[in-house]
Coordinates of C-alpha atoms and ligand atoms in Angstrom, one line a residue:
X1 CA 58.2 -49.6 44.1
X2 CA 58.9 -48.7 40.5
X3 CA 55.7 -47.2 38.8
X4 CA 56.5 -49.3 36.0
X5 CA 57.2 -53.2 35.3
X6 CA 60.3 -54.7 33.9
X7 CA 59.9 -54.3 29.6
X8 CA 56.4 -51.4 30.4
X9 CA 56.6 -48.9 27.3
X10 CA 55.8 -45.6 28.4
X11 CA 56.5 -41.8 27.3
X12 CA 59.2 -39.7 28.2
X13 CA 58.3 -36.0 28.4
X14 CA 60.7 -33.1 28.9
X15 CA 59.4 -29.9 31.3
X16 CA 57.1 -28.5 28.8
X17 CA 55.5 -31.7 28.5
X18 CA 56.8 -32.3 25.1
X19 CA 57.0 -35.8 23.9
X20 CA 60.6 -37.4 23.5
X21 CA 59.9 -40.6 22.2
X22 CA 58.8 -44.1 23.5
X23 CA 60.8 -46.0 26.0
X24 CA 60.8 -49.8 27.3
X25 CA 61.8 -49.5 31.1
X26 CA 64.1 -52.3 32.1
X27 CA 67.1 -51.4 34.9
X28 CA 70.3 -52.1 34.1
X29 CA 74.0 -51.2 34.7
X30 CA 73.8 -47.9 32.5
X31 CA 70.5 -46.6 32.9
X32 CA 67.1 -47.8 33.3
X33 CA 65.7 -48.7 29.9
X34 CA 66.2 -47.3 26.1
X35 CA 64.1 -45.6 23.5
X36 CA 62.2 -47.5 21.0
X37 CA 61.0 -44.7 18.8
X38 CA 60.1 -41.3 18.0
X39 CA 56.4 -42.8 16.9
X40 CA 54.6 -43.1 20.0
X41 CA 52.1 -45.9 18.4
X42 CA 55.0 -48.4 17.8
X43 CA 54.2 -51.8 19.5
X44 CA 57.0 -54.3 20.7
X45 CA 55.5 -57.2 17.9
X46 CA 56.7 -60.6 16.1
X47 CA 56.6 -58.8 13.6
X48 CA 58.7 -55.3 14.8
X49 CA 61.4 -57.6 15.9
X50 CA 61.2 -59.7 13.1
X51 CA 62.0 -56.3 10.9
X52 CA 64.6 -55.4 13.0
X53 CA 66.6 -58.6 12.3
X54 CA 65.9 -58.2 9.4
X55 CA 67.9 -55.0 8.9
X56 CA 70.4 -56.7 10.8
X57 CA 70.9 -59.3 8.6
X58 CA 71.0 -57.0 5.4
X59 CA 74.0 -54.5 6.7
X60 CA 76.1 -57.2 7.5
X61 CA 75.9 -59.0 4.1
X62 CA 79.7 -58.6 3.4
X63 CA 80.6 -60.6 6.6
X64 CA 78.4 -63.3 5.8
X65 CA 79.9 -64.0 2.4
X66 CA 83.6 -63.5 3.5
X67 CA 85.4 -66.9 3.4
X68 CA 88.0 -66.1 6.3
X69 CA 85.8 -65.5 8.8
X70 CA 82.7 -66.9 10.6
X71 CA 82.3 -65.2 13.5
X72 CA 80.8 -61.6 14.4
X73 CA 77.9 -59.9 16.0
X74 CA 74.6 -60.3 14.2
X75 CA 72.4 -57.8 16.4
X76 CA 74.5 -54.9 18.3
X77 CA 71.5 -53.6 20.6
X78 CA 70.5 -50.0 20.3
X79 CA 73.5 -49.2 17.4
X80 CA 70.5 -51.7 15.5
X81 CA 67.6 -50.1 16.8
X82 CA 66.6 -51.3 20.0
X83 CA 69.6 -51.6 22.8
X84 CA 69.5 -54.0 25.9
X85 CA 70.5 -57.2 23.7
X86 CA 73.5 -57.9 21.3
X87 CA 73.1 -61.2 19.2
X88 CA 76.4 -63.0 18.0
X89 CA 77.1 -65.8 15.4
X90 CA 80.1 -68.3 16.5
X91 CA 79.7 -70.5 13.5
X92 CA 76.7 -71.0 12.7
X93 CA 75.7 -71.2 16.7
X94 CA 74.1 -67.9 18.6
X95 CA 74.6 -66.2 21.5
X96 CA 71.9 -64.0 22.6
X97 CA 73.0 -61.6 26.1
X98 CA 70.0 -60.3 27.5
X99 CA 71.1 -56.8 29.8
X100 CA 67.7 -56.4 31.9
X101 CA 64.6 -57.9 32.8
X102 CA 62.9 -55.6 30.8
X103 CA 63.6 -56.7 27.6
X104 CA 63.9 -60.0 28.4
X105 CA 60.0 -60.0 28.3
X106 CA 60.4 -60.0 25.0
X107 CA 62.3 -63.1 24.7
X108 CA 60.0 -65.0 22.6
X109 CA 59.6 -62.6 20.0
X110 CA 63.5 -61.9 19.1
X111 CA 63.6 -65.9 18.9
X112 CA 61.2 -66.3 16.6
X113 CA 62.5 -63.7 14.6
X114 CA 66.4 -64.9 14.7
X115 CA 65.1 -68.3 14.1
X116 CA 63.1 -66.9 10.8
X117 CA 66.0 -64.6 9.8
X118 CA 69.2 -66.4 10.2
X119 CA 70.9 -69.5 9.2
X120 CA 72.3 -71.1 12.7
X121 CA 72.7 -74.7 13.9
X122 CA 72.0 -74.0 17.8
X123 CA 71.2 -70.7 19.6
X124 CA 72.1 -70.0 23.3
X125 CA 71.3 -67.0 25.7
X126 CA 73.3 -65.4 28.9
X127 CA 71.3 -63.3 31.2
X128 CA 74.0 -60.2 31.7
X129 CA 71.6 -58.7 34.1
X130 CA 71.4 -62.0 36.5
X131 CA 74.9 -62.0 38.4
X132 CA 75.4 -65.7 38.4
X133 CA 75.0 -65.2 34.1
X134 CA 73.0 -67.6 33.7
X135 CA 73.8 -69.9 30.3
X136 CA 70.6 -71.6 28.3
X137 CA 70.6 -73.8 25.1
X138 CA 67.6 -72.6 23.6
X139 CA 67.3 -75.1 20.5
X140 CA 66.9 -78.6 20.8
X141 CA 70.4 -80.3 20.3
X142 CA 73.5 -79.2 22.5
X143 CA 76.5 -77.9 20.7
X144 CA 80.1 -79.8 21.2
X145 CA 82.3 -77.3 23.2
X146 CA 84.7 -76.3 22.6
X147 CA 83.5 -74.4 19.2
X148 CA 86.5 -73.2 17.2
X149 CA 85.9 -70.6 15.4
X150 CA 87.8 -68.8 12.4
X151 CA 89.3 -64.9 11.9
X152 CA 91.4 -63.5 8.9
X153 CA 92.6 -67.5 9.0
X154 CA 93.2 -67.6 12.6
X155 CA 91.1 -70.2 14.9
X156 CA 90.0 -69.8 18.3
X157 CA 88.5 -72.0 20.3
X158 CA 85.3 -70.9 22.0
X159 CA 82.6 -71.5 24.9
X160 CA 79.7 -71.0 26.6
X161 CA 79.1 -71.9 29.5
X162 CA 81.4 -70.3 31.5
X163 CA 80.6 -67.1 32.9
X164 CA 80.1 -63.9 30.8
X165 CA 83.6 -64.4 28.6
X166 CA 83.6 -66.6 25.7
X167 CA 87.0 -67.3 24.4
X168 CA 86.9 -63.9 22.4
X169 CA 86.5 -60.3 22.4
X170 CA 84.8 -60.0 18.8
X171 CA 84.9 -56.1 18.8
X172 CA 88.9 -56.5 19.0
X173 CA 88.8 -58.0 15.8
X174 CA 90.4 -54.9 13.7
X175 CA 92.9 -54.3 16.8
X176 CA 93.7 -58.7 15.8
X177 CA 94.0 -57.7 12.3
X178 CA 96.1 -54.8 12.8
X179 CA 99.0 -56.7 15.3
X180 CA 98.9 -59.3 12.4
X181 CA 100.0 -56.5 9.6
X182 CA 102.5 -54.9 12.1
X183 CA 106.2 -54.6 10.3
X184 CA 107.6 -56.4 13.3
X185 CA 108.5 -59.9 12.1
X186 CA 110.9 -61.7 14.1
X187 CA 109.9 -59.2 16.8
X188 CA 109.5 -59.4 20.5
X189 CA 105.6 -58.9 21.8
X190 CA 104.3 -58.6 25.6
X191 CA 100.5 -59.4 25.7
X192 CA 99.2 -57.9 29.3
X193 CA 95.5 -59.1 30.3
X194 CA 95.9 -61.7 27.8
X195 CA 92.8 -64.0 28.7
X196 CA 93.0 -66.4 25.7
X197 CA 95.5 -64.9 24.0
X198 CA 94.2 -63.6 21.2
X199 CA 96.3 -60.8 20.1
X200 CA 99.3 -63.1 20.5
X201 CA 97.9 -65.9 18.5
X202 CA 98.1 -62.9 15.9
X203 CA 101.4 -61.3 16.9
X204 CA 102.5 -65.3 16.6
X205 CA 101.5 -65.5 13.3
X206 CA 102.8 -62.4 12.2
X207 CA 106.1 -63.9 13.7
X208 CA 106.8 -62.4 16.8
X209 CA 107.7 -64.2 19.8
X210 CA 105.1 -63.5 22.8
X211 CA 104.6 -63.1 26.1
X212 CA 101.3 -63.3 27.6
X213 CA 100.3 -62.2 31.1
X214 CA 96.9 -62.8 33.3
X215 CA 96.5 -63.1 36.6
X216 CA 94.0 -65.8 36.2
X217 CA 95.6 -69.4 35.9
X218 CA 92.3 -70.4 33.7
X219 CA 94.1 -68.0 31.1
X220 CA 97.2 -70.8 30.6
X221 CA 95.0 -73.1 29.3
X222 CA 93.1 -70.7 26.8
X223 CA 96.4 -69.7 25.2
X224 CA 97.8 -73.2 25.1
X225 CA 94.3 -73.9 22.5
X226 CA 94.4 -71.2 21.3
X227 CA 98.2 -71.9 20.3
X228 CA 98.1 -75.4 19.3
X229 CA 94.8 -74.5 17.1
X230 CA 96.9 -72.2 14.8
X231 CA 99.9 -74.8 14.9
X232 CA 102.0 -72.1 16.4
X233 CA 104.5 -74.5 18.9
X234 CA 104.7 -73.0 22.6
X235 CA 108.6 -72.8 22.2
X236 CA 108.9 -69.5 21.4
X237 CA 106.1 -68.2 23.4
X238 CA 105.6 -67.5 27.0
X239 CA 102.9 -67.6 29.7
X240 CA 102.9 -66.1 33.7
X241 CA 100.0 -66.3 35.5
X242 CA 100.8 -62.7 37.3
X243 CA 99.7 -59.2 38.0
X244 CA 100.6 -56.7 35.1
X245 CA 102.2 -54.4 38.1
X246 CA 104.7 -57.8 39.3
X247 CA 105.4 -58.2 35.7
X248 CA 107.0 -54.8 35.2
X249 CA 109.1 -55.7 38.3
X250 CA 109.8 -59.0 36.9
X251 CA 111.0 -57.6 33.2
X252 CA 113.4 -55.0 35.0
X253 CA 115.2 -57.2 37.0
X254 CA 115.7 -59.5 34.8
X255 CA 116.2 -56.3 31.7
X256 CA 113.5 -57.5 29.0
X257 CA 112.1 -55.7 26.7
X258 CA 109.9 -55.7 23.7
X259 CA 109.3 -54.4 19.9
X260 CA 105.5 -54.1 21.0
X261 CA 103.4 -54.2 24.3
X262 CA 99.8 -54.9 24.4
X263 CA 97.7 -53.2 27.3
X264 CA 94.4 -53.8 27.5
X265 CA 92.9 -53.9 30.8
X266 CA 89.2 -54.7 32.4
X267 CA 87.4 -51.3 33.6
X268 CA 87.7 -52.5 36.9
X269 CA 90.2 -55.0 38.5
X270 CA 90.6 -55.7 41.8
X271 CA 93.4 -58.4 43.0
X272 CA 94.4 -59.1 46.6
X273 CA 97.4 -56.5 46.9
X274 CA 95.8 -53.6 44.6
X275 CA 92.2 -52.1 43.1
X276 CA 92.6 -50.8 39.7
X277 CA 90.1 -48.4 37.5
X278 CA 91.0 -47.3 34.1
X279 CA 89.8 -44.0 34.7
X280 CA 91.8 -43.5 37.6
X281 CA 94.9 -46.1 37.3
X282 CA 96.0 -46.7 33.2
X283 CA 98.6 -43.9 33.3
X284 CA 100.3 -46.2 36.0
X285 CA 99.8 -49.0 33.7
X286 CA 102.3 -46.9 30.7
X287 CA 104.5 -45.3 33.3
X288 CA 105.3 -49.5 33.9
X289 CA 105.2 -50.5 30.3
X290 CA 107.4 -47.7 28.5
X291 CA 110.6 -48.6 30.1
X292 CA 110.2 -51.9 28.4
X293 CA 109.7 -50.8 25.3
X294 CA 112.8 -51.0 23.0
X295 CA 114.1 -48.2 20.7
X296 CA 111.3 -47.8 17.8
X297 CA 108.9 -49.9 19.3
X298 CA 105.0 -50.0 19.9
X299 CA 102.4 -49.3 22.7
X300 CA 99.0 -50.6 21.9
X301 CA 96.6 -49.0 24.3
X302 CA 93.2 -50.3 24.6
X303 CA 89.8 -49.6 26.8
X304 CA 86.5 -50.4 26.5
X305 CA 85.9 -48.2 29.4
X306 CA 82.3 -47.2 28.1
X307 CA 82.2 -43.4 30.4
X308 CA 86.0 -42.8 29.7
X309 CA 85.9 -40.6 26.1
X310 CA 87.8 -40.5 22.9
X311 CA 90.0 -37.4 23.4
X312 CA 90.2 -37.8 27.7
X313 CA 91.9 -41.4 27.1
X314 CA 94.0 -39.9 24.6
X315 CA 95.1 -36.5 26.5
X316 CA 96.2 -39.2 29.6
X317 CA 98.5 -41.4 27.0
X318 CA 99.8 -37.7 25.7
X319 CA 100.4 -35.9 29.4
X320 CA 101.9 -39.7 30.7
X321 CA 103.8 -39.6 28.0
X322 CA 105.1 -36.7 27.8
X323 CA 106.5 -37.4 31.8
X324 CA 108.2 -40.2 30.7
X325 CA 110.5 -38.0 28.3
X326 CA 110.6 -40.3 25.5
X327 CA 109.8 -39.1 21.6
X328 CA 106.8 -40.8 20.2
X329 CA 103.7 -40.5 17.7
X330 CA 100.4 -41.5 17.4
X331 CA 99.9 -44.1 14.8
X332 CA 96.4 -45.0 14.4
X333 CA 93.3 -44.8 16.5
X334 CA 91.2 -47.5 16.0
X335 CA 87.8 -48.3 17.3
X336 CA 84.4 -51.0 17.0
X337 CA 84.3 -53.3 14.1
X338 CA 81.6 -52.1 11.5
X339 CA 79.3 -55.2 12.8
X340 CA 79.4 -53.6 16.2
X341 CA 77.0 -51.2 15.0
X342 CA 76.9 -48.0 16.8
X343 CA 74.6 -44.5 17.1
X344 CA 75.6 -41.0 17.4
X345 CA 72.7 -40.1 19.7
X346 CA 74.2 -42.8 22.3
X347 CA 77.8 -41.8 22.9
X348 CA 78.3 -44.7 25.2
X349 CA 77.6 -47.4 22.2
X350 CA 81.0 -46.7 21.0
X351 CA 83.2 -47.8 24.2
X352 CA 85.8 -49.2 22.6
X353 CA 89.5 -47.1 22.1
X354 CA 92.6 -48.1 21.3
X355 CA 95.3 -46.0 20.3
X356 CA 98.4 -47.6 18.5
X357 CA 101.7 -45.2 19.8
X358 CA 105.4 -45.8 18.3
X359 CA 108.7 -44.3 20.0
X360 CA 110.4 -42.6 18.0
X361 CA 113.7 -43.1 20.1
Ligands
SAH401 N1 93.0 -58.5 26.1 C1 92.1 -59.7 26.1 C2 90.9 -59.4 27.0 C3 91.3 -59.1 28.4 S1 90.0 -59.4 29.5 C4 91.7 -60.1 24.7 O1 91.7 -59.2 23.8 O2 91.2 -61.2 24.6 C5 90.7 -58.9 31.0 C6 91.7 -59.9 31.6 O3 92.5 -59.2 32.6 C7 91.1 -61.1 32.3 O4 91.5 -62.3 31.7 C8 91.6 -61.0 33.8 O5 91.9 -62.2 34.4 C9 92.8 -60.1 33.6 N2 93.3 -59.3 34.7 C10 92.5 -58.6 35.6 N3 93.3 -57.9 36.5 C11 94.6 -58.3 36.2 C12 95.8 -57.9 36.8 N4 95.9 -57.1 37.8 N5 97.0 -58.5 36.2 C13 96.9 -59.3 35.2 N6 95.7 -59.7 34.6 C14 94.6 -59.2 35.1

C-alpha cells in the first residue's frame, strides 16, 4: 500500500535530508505526483487555486482579445504552476482533464475558481487518468454538439464526449498557421494521421489540393465537417481510410507525389498487421514519405512524443535523411503555442516538435 493517499502533500528530501520542496502525490502515466512549491507552508486553498487562475487568466490576455480566434488552453498544468490538469476554452465552453486521482481531490476548489475567474457558458471535465475517460457536464445546461469553433478564420467543429480527442489538437495551432502561409498555392498536400483534418482544412485554404489519410473510418466524417464548415468543396480533396505504410504502397504504384507531406503520428500505434513507436519506427515513416516528395518540396515532421528530445528527433530526420541521398534543409523548428505554457525545470512540458524540411532537389 502506498504510504500516502491520492492528492496527500508531503516533503521530498534528498540524502542529506535537505528539503526539495512540497509535493501533492497522485500516480499517473509520468510520475507519481508534482511539486507545489518551494514553501513548505503552502496549502492547496480556494483561495491558492483561485490565484493560480488568476495568473492564468492575465498571461493570456492577447488571446482573449484577438478576434480570429476563440479557442486555446486557459490553464496548461505545471507550465502554470501546478501540473496534473490543463484547462481549455472551446468558445466560451471548458474542458477541464483531470491526469490522477490525486489532484482530482481538489476538484471543487479549481471550479470555484474557473467559475470566479473566467467568462464561460458551460464547463465539462474528462478524467485522463480513468481508462474509459470518463466525460461530465459540470454546469447546469448541456451544450449543443457539435461546437464549432474558430482559428486564424478557419472553423472546426468540435466534441466532447467521445473519448479523450476533441476535434482538435490546440497545441498544433502554430504548425495550422504555418501550412496556411506556405508559398505552395495550387500545390499538392498529403495529410498522414489526419484525424479531423486539420492541417488540410488549412493546406485547403491556402489552396492546395489534399489528401488525407487515417486508419480510423470515424476520421471520414471529421474531415467532411471539417470541410464543408470552411466552404472548401470535397472535389479537389481526398480521403482513404488506410495505414500510412499501405499508403506509401498505394502512391507508388500508382506514381503520386506531393509539394508537401504532413507526418504526424500518435506515440504509439498498433494496427492488426504492424506495432509502431515513434522512438523506435518514424525514420521508417520518412524512408516511405521522401520518395513522394516532388522536386523542391516539403516534409513536415511532427511528435508530441513527450521522452523523445529536441536534438535526438532531429539527428534521426538528419541520419534518415542523409540515407535517402537527397539535398535538403531545415526550415523551421517549431514547437507549443505560447498558451501552452511550459517550464524549464520540467523538460517533459515541452513535448511537442516539429521540424519543417524542404528538398532542395
Ligand atoms: N495530425 C492530427 C492528429 C493525429 S492523431 C491533427 O493534427 O489533428 C493520430 C491519428 O493517427 C488518429 O486519428 C489515428 O486513427 C491515426 N492512426 C494511428 N495509427 C495509424 C496508422 N498506422 N495509419 C494511419 N493512421 C493511423
Amino acid at each position: 500500500m502506498d504510504p500516502l493517499n491520492e492528492g496527500d502533500l508531503f516533503i521530498l528530501k534528498n540524502a542529506s535530508a535537505e528539503a526539495l520542496g512540497l509535493f501533492y502525490f497522485g500516480r499517473q502515466n509520468r510520475g507519481i505526483g508534482y511539486k507545489v512549491s518551494d514553501d513548505l507552508e503552502v496549502k492547496l486553498t480556494q483561495s491558492y487555486f483561485t490565484a493560480l487562475m488568476e495568473q492564468a487568466h492575465k498571461e493570456r490576455e492577447s488571446l482573449y482579445r484577438a478576434s480570429h480566434t476563440n479557442a486555446f488552453r486557459i490553464y496548461n498544468g505545471e507550465g502554470d504552476g501546478l501540473g496534473g490538469f490543463t484547462v481549455d476554452n472551446y468558445n466560451g465552453h471548458l474542458l477541464i482533464q483531470w491526469y490522477s486521482k490525486g489532484i482530482y481531490r481538489y476538484q471543487q476548489e479549481v471550479l470555484t475558481a474557473l467559475k470566479a475567474v473566467f467568462n464561460y457558458e458551460t464547463i465539462y471535465e474528462k478524467l485522463r487518468f480513468d481508462r474509459e475517460v470518463p466525460t461530465h457536464l459540470l454546469t447546469d445546461k448541456p451544450a449543443e454538439f457539435p461546437l464549432i469553433i474558430q482559428e486564424n478564420n478557419l472553423f472546426y467543429t468540435i466534441h466532447f464526449e467521445e473519448g479523450p480527442m476533441t476535434g482538435i489538437f490546440l497545441d498544433q495551432r502554430d504548425v495550422r498557421n504555418k501550412i496556411l502561409a506556405l508559398p505552395l498555392e495550387e500545390g499538392t498536400m498529403l495529410n498522414l494521421f489526419a484525424y479531423s483534418g486539420g492541417f488540410s482544412v488549412a493546406a485547403a485554404k491556402n489552396g492546395m489540393s489534399t489528401t488525407s489519410v487515417d486508419i480510423a473510418k470515424r476520421s471520414l466524417e471529421l474531415i467532411e465537417q471539417n470541410f464543408g464548415l470552411n466552404e472548401l468543396p470535397l472535389d479537389d480533396h481526398f480521403r482513404y481510410t488506410l495505414d500510412v505504410f499501405d499508403m506509401f504502397k498505394y502512391c507508388s504504384r500508382k506514381k503520386l507525389s506531393y509539394d508537401l507531406i504532413v507526418i504526424d503520428p500518435p506515440s504509439f500505434s498498433r494496427s492488426k498487421k504492424r506495432r509502431f513507436s515513434v522512438k523506435s519506427n518514424y525514420h521508417e515513416l520518412i524512408e516511405g514519405a521522401v520518395p513522394l516528395v516532388k522536386a523542391n518540396g516539403y516534409l513536415l515532421l511532427s511528435t508530441n512524443a513527450s521522452d523523445y528530445s529536441l536534438n535526438a528527433f532531429k539527428k534521426m530526420i538528419e541520419t534518415t535523411l542523409k540515407e535517402q541521398r537527397r539535398d535538403f534543409e531545415f526550415v523551421e523548428v517549431m514547437g507549443l503555442p505560447k498558451d501552452f505554457k511550459t517550464t524549464n525545470s520540467y523538460k517533459a512540458s515541452k513535448y511537442l516538435k516539429v521540424v519543417l524540411i524542404k528538398f532542395l532537389d
